């Protein structure tokens, strides 16, 4: 294996032990495709199985997929033009420390719970996606467009907060028909709280 492959494998093994999480290799510098067939079945936290997948994927610094499910979900908060993930995080009171990863455009917050995969869960532009059983996120050690995924808060994984659980339990058909965000992200109080959190309390 090349040095790049060694570094990628080491990061994958470290992340698998942290959860434990089931991991698998993904094409370098990308969020897809997985480099092994039937990744939902083959993703593993077993060291030998992980090493075998990295050998199968071949040389190169592969990105690391982290399969969700098994009582773990991720709130994927995007903060980029047209997406207001950090404001949504404050508005929904998703502020209690939990395992979190800094991404090129926001953060992944890990929670205990069961959920479905969802996009813009809190409404258009909210920047809140949920990755759960049948979905995956990139783990620390991954790089996209030269920007790394890094561990942000090495806190224990907590239960999904009440506001997030309420959104996840709401009928999806009604959410998809919603023309405006479920939470008002532009209220002065929300903006002030978001700014204060990012400046003083964020990891």
PDB file of C-alpha atoms in Angstrom:
ATOM      1  CA  UNK A   1       0.000   0.000   0.000  1.00  0.00           C
ATOM      2  CA  UNK A   2       1.105   3.547  -0.637  1.00  0.00           C
ATOM      3  CA  UNK A   3       1.671   6.058   2.138  1.00  0.00           C
ATOM      4  CA  UNK A   4      -1.593   7.764   1.168  1.00  0.00           C
ATOM      5  CA  UNK A   5      -3.429   4.470   1.519  1.00  0.00           C
ATOM      6  CA  UNK A   6      -1.757   3.881   4.901  1.00  0.00           C
ATOM      7  CA  UNK A   7      -2.922   7.281   6.152  1.00  0.00           C
ATOM      8  CA  UNK A   8      -6.462   6.709   4.909  1.00  0.00           C
ATOM      9  CA  UNK A   9      -6.599   3.242   6.464  1.00  0.00           C
ATOM     10  CA  UNK A  10      -5.261   4.533   9.787  1.00  0.00           C
ATOM     11  CA  UNK A  11      -7.961   7.233   9.874  1.00  0.00           C
ATOM     12  CA  UNK A  12     -10.645   4.686   9.010  1.00  0.00           C
ATOM     13  CA  UNK A  13      -9.530   2.330  11.766  1.00  0.00           C
ATOM     14  CA  UNK A  14      -9.397   5.145  14.314  1.00  0.00           C
ATOM     15  CA  UNK A  15     -12.913   6.299  13.451  1.00  0.00           C
ATOM     16  CA  UNK A  16     -14.315   2.771  13.478  1.00  0.00           C
ATOM     17  CA  UNK A  17     -13.069   2.305  17.041  1.00  0.00           C
ATOM     18  CA  UNK A  18     -14.508   5.608  18.243  1.00  0.00           C
ATOM     19  CA  UNK A  19     -18.182   4.737  17.740  1.00  0.00           C
ATOM     20  CA  UNK A  20     -17.811   1.955  17.115  1.00  0.00           C
ATOM     21  CA  UNK A  21     -18.709   2.911  13.557  1.00  0.00           C
ATOM     22  CA  UNK A  22     -18.964   0.825  10.421  1.00  0.00           C
ATOM     23  CA  UNK A  23     -16.722   2.273   7.720  1.00  0.00           C
ATOM     24  CA  UNK A  24     -15.882   1.635   4.060  1.00  0.00           C
ATOM     25  CA  UNK A  25     -13.699   3.318   1.399  1.00  0.00           C
ATOM     26  CA  UNK A  26     -14.964   6.003  -0.982  1.00  0.00           C
ATOM     27  CA  UNK A  27     -13.269   7.485  -4.031  1.00  0.00           C
ATOM     28  CA  UNK A  28     -10.583  10.051  -3.192  1.00  0.00           C
ATOM     29  CA  UNK A  29     -11.600  13.720  -3.116  1.00  0.00           C
ATOM     30  CA  UNK A  30     -15.291  12.828  -3.445  1.00  0.00           C
ATOM     31  CA  UNK A  31     -18.408  11.892  -1.482  1.00  0.00           C
ATOM     32  CA  UNK A  32     -19.155   9.008  -3.828  1.00  0.00           C
ATOM     33  CA  UNK A  33     -18.964   6.365  -5.157  1.00  0.00           C
ATOM     34  CA  UNK A  34     -18.096   3.697  -2.589  1.00  0.00           C
ATOM     35  CA  UNK A  35     -15.128   1.622  -3.712  1.00  0.00           C
ATOM     36  CA  UNK A  36     -16.615  -1.710  -2.604  1.00  0.00           C
ATOM     37  CA  UNK A  37     -19.787  -3.347  -3.857  1.00  0.00           C
ATOM     38  CA  UNK A  38     -22.801  -3.596  -1.535  1.00  0.00           C
ATOM     39  CA  UNK A  39     -21.373  -1.135   0.976  1.00  0.00           C
ATOM     40  CA  UNK A  40     -24.439  -1.250   3.309  1.00  0.00           C
ATOM     41  CA  UNK A  41     -23.754  -4.936   3.940  1.00  0.00           C
ATOM     42  CA  UNK A  42     -19.955  -4.739   3.903  1.00  0.00           C
ATOM     43  CA  UNK A  43     -19.345  -1.615   5.980  1.00  0.00           C
ATOM     44  CA  UNK A  44     -17.656  -2.857   9.129  1.00  0.00           C
ATOM     45  CA  UNK A  45     -16.051  -1.969  12.428  1.00  0.00           C
ATOM     46  CA  UNK A  46     -13.947  -5.144  12.335  1.00  0.00           C
ATOM     47  CA  UNK A  47     -10.279  -4.309  11.782  1.00  0.00           C
ATOM     48  CA  UNK A  48      -9.515  -7.200   9.444  1.00  0.00           C
ATOM     49  CA  UNK A  49     -12.618  -6.543   7.345  1.00  0.00           C
ATOM     50  CA  UNK A  50     -11.642  -2.864   7.061  1.00  0.00           C
ATOM     51  CA  UNK A  51      -8.096  -3.749   6.020  1.00  0.00           C
ATOM     52  CA  UNK A  52      -9.487  -6.120   3.381  1.00  0.00           C
ATOM     53  CA  UNK A  53     -11.721  -3.389   1.928  1.00  0.00           C
ATOM     54  CA  UNK A  54      -8.791  -0.961   1.721  1.00  0.00           C
ATOM     55  CA  UNK A  55      -6.685  -3.572  -0.076  1.00  0.00           C
ATOM     56  CA  UNK A  56      -9.566  -4.182  -2.476  1.00  0.00           C
ATOM     57  CA  UNK A  57      -9.914  -0.446  -3.129  1.00  0.00           C
ATOM     58  CA  UNK A  58      -6.285  -0.240  -4.230  1.00  0.00           C
ATOM     59  CA  UNK A  59      -3.698   2.517  -3.783  1.00  0.00           C
ATOM     60  CA  UNK A  60      -4.545   6.124  -3.045  1.00  0.00           C
ATOM     61  CA  UNK A  61      -5.844   8.255  -0.192  1.00  0.00           C
ATOM     62  CA  UNK A  62      -9.448   7.067  -0.164  1.00  0.00           C
ATOM     63  CA  UNK A  63     -12.156   8.977   1.618  1.00  0.00           C
ATOM     64  CA  UNK A  64     -13.903   7.237   4.503  1.00  0.00           C
ATOM     65  CA  UNK A  65     -17.597   6.467   4.511  1.00  0.00           C
ATOM     66  CA  UNK A  66     -19.321   6.107   7.871  1.00  0.00           C
ATOM     67  CA  UNK A  67     -22.500   4.038   7.590  1.00  0.00           C
ATOM     68  CA  UNK A  68     -25.363   5.163   9.826  1.00  0.00           C
ATOM     69  CA  UNK A  69     -28.035   3.153  11.550  1.00  0.00           C
ATOM     70  CA  UNK A  70     -27.779   0.883  14.558  1.00  0.00           C
ATOM     71  CA  UNK A  71     -29.174   3.608  16.771  1.00  0.00           C
ATOM     72  CA  UNK A  72     -26.927   6.405  15.426  1.00  0.00           C
ATOM     73  CA  UNK A  73     -28.010   9.346  13.263  1.00  0.00           C
ATOM     74  CA  UNK A  74     -26.254  12.477  12.031  1.00  0.00           C
ATOM     75  CA  UNK A  75     -27.592  16.011  11.760  1.00  0.00           C
ATOM     76  CA  UNK A  76     -25.761  17.351   8.699  1.00  0.00           C
ATOM     77  CA  UNK A  77     -25.692  21.140   9.046  1.00  0.00           C
ATOM     78  CA  UNK A  78     -24.667  23.029   5.902  1.00  0.00           C
ATOM     79  CA  UNK A  79     -23.614  26.659   6.193  1.00  0.00           C
ATOM     80  CA  UNK A  80     -23.015  27.994   2.692  1.00  0.00           C
ATOM     81  CA  UNK A  81     -24.837  30.298   0.264  1.00  0.00           C
ATOM     82  CA  UNK A  82     -28.524  29.392   0.391  1.00  0.00           C
ATOM     83  CA  UNK A  83     -28.106  27.117   3.421  1.00  0.00           C
ATOM     84  CA  UNK A  84     -28.328  28.388   7.001  1.00  0.00           C
ATOM     85  CA  UNK A  85     -27.323  25.354   8.984  1.00  0.00           C
ATOM     86  CA  UNK A  86     -25.720  27.140  11.926  1.00  0.00           C
ATOM     87  CA  UNK A  87     -28.769  29.383  12.428  1.00  0.00           C
ATOM     88  CA  UNK A  88     -30.946  26.278  12.280  1.00  0.00           C
ATOM     89  CA  UNK A  89     -28.731  24.600  14.869  1.00  0.00           C
ATOM     90  CA  UNK A  90     -29.370  27.468  17.282  1.00  0.00           C
ATOM     91  CA  UNK A  91     -33.076  27.809  16.457  1.00  0.00           C
ATOM     92  CA  UNK A  92     -33.646  24.094  17.111  1.00  0.00           C
ATOM     93  CA  UNK A  93     -31.501  24.174  20.270  1.00  0.00           C
ATOM     94  CA  UNK A  94     -29.056  21.582  18.971  1.00  0.00           C
ATOM     95  CA  UNK A  95     -26.357  23.028  21.199  1.00  0.00           C
ATOM     96  CA  UNK A  96     -25.629  20.408  23.857  1.00  0.00           C
ATOM     97  CA  UNK A  97     -22.167  18.916  23.253  1.00  0.00           C
ATOM     98  CA  UNK A  98     -22.123  15.679  21.302  1.00  0.00           C
ATOM     99  CA  UNK A  99     -19.627  14.032  18.981  1.00  0.00           C
ATOM    100  CA  UNK A 100     -19.243  16.415  16.053  1.00  0.00           C
ATOM    101  CA  UNK A 101     -17.135  16.719  12.916  1.00  0.00           C
ATOM    102  CA  UNK A 102     -16.205  19.901  11.100  1.00  0.00           C
ATOM    103  CA  UNK A 103     -16.949  19.573   7.386  1.00  0.00           C
ATOM    104  CA  UNK A 104     -15.895  21.828   4.501  1.00  0.00           C
ATOM    105  CA  UNK A 105     -19.316  23.548   4.617  1.00  0.00           C
ATOM    106  CA  UNK A 106     -20.575  23.055   8.157  1.00  0.00           C
ATOM    107  CA  UNK A 107     -20.648  20.255  10.709  1.00  0.00           C
ATOM    108  CA  UNK A 108     -21.963  16.773  11.415  1.00  0.00           C
ATOM    109  CA  UNK A 109     -23.522  16.258  14.844  1.00  0.00           C
ATOM    110  CA  UNK A 110     -23.898  12.633  15.916  1.00  0.00           C
ATOM    111  CA  UNK A 111     -26.869  11.517  18.023  1.00  0.00           C
ATOM    112  CA  UNK A 112     -28.405   8.358  19.405  1.00  0.00           C
ATOM    113  CA  UNK A 113     -31.782   7.600  17.867  1.00  0.00           C
ATOM    114  CA  UNK A 114     -33.644   6.110  14.955  1.00  0.00           C
ATOM    115  CA  UNK A 115     -34.671   8.214  11.988  1.00  0.00           C
ATOM    116  CA  UNK A 116     -35.103   8.345   8.247  1.00  0.00           C
ATOM    117  CA  UNK A 117     -32.832  10.104   5.795  1.00  0.00           C
ATOM    118  CA  UNK A 118     -34.114  13.601   5.046  1.00  0.00           C
ATOM    119  CA  UNK A 119     -33.063  16.752   3.170  1.00  0.00           C
ATOM    120  CA  UNK A 120     -33.807  20.277   4.449  1.00  0.00           C
ATOM    121  CA  UNK A 121     -35.740  18.746   7.320  1.00  0.00           C
ATOM    122  CA  UNK A 122     -36.587  22.141   8.853  1.00  0.00           C
ATOM    123  CA  UNK A 123     -37.723  23.631   5.543  1.00  0.00           C
ATOM    124  CA  UNK A 124     -36.152  25.071   2.383  1.00  0.00           C
ATOM    125  CA  UNK A 125     -32.796  26.713   3.034  1.00  0.00           C
ATOM    126  CA  UNK A 126     -32.591  25.408   6.598  1.00  0.00           C
ATOM    127  CA  UNK A 127     -29.437  23.469   5.769  1.00  0.00           C
ATOM    128  CA  UNK A 128     -30.457  20.587   8.038  1.00  0.00           C
ATOM    129  CA  UNK A 129     -30.178  17.154   6.453  1.00  0.00           C
ATOM    130  CA  UNK A 130     -30.416  13.932   8.423  1.00  0.00           C
ATOM    131  CA  UNK A 131     -28.392  10.841   7.640  1.00  0.00           C
ATOM    132  CA  UNK A 132     -29.653   7.615   9.190  1.00  0.00           C
ATOM    133  CA  UNK A 133     -30.098   3.927   8.415  1.00  0.00           C
ATOM    134  CA  UNK A 134     -29.264   3.308   4.759  1.00  0.00           C
ATOM    135  CA  UNK A 135     -27.250   6.535   4.532  1.00  0.00           C
ATOM    136  CA  UNK A 136     -23.683   7.574   5.239  1.00  0.00           C
ATOM    137  CA  UNK A 137     -21.481  10.597   5.872  1.00  0.00           C
ATOM    138  CA  UNK A 138     -17.768  11.163   5.344  1.00  0.00           C
ATOM    139  CA  UNK A 139     -15.629  10.601   8.421  1.00  0.00           C
ATOM    140  CA  UNK A 140     -12.565  12.534   9.641  1.00  0.00           C
ATOM    141  CA  UNK A 141      -9.584  11.834   7.451  1.00  0.00           C
ATOM    142  CA  UNK A 142     -11.640  12.478   4.315  1.00  0.00           C
ATOM    143  CA  UNK A 143     -10.796  15.390   2.016  1.00  0.00           C
ATOM    144  CA  UNK A 144     -12.971  17.047  -0.641  1.00  0.00           C
ATOM    145  CA  UNK A 145     -11.576  19.788  -2.883  1.00  0.00           C
ATOM    146  CA  UNK A 146      -8.548  20.067  -0.636  1.00  0.00           C
ATOM    147  CA  UNK A 147     -10.685  20.716   2.462  1.00  0.00           C
ATOM    148  CA  UNK A 148     -10.581  18.141   5.262  1.00  0.00           C
ATOM    149  CA  UNK A 149     -13.174  16.622   7.538  1.00  0.00           C
ATOM    150  CA  UNK A 150     -11.841  16.945  11.089  1.00  0.00           C
ATOM    151  CA  UNK A 151     -12.951  15.990  14.582  1.00  0.00           C
ATOM    152  CA  UNK A 152     -14.485  19.101  16.156  1.00  0.00           C
ATOM    153  CA  UNK A 153     -15.873  17.955  19.519  1.00  0.00           C
ATOM    154  CA  UNK A 154     -14.797  14.618  20.980  1.00  0.00           C
ATOM    155  CA  UNK A 155     -17.831  14.436  23.262  1.00  0.00           C
ATOM    156  CA  UNK A 156     -19.927  11.352  24.036  1.00  0.00           C
ATOM    157  CA  UNK A 157     -22.849  10.824  21.647  1.00  0.00           C
ATOM    158  CA  UNK A 158     -26.087  12.032  23.261  1.00  0.00           C
ATOM    159  CA  UNK A 159     -29.753  11.335  22.534  1.00  0.00           C
ATOM    160  CA  UNK A 160     -31.300  13.336  19.697  1.00  0.00           C
ATOM    161  CA  UNK A 161     -32.623  16.591  21.240  1.00  0.00           C
ATOM    162  CA  UNK A 162     -36.404  17.114  21.571  1.00  0.00           C
ATOM    163  CA  UNK A 163     -36.788  19.657  18.740  1.00  0.00           C
ATOM    164  CA  UNK A 164     -34.980  17.347  16.327  1.00  0.00           C
ATOM    165  CA  UNK A 165     -37.078  14.359  17.416  1.00  0.00           C
ATOM    166  CA  UNK A 166     -40.256  16.388  16.825  1.00  0.00           C
ATOM    167  CA  UNK A 167     -39.230  17.163  13.248  1.00  0.00           C
ATOM    168  CA  UNK A 168     -38.268  13.572  12.594  1.00  0.00           C
ATOM    169  CA  UNK A 169     -41.626  12.356  13.888  1.00  0.00           C
ATOM    170  CA  UNK A 170     -43.685  14.801  11.802  1.00  0.00           C
ATOM    171  CA  UNK A 171     -45.405  13.426   8.671  1.00  0.00           C
ATOM    172  CA  UNK A 172     -42.961  13.810   5.783  1.00  0.00           C
ATOM    173  CA  UNK A 173     -45.662  14.672   3.237  1.00  0.00           C
ATOM    174  CA  UNK A 174     -46.562  17.775   5.225  1.00  0.00           C
ATOM    175  CA  UNK A 175     -42.920  18.794   5.563  1.00  0.00           C
ATOM    176  CA  UNK A 176     -42.308  18.461   1.822  1.00  0.00           C
ATOM    177  CA  UNK A 177     -45.316  20.657   1.119  1.00  0.00           C
ATOM    178  CA  UNK A 178     -44.065  23.386   3.439  1.00  0.00           C
ATOM    179  CA  UNK A 179     -43.117  26.492   1.467  1.00  0.00           C
ATOM    180  CA  UNK A 180     -41.219  28.143   4.319  1.00  0.00           C
ATOM    181  CA  UNK A 181     -38.810  26.888   6.973  1.00  0.00           C
ATOM    182  CA  UNK A 182     -40.416  25.209   9.970  1.00  0.00           C
ATOM    183  CA  UNK A 183     -38.416  27.577  12.178  1.00  0.00           C
ATOM    184  CA  UNK A 184     -38.090  31.307  11.533  1.00  0.00           C
ATOM    185  CA  UNK A 185     -34.352  31.693  11.056  1.00  0.00           C
ATOM    186  CA  UNK A 186     -34.415  35.426  10.396  1.00  0.00           C
ATOM    187  CA  UNK A 187     -35.885  36.618  13.675  1.00  0.00           C
ATOM    188  CA  UNK A 188     -33.457  39.088  15.279  1.00  0.00           C
ATOM    189  CA  UNK A 189     -33.312  36.941  18.392  1.00  0.00           C
ATOM    190  CA  UNK A 190     -32.370  33.870  16.331  1.00  0.00           C
ATOM    191  CA  UNK A 191     -29.659  35.731  14.450  1.00  0.00           C
ATOM    192  CA  UNK A 192     -28.245  37.206  17.652  1.00  0.00           C
ATOM    193  CA  UNK A 193     -28.260  33.820  19.364  1.00  0.00           C
ATOM    194  CA  UNK A 194     -26.544  32.208  16.386  1.00  0.00           C
ATOM    195  CA  UNK A 195     -23.851  34.898  16.310  1.00  0.00           C
ATOM    196  CA  UNK A 196     -23.249  34.608  20.061  1.00  0.00           C
ATOM    197  CA  UNK A 197     -23.035  30.842  19.867  1.00  0.00           C
ATOM    198  CA  UNK A 198     -20.570  30.852  16.985  1.00  0.00           C
ATOM    199  CA  UNK A 199     -18.365  33.484  18.640  1.00  0.00           C
ATOM    200  CA  UNK A 200     -18.280  32.171  22.201  1.00  0.00           C
ATOM    201  CA  UNK A 201     -19.712  28.681  22.620  1.00  0.00           C
ATOM    202  CA  UNK A 202     -19.083  26.702  19.451  1.00  0.00           C
ATOM    203  CA  UNK A 203     -16.381  24.023  19.745  1.00  0.00           C
TER     204      UNK A 203
END
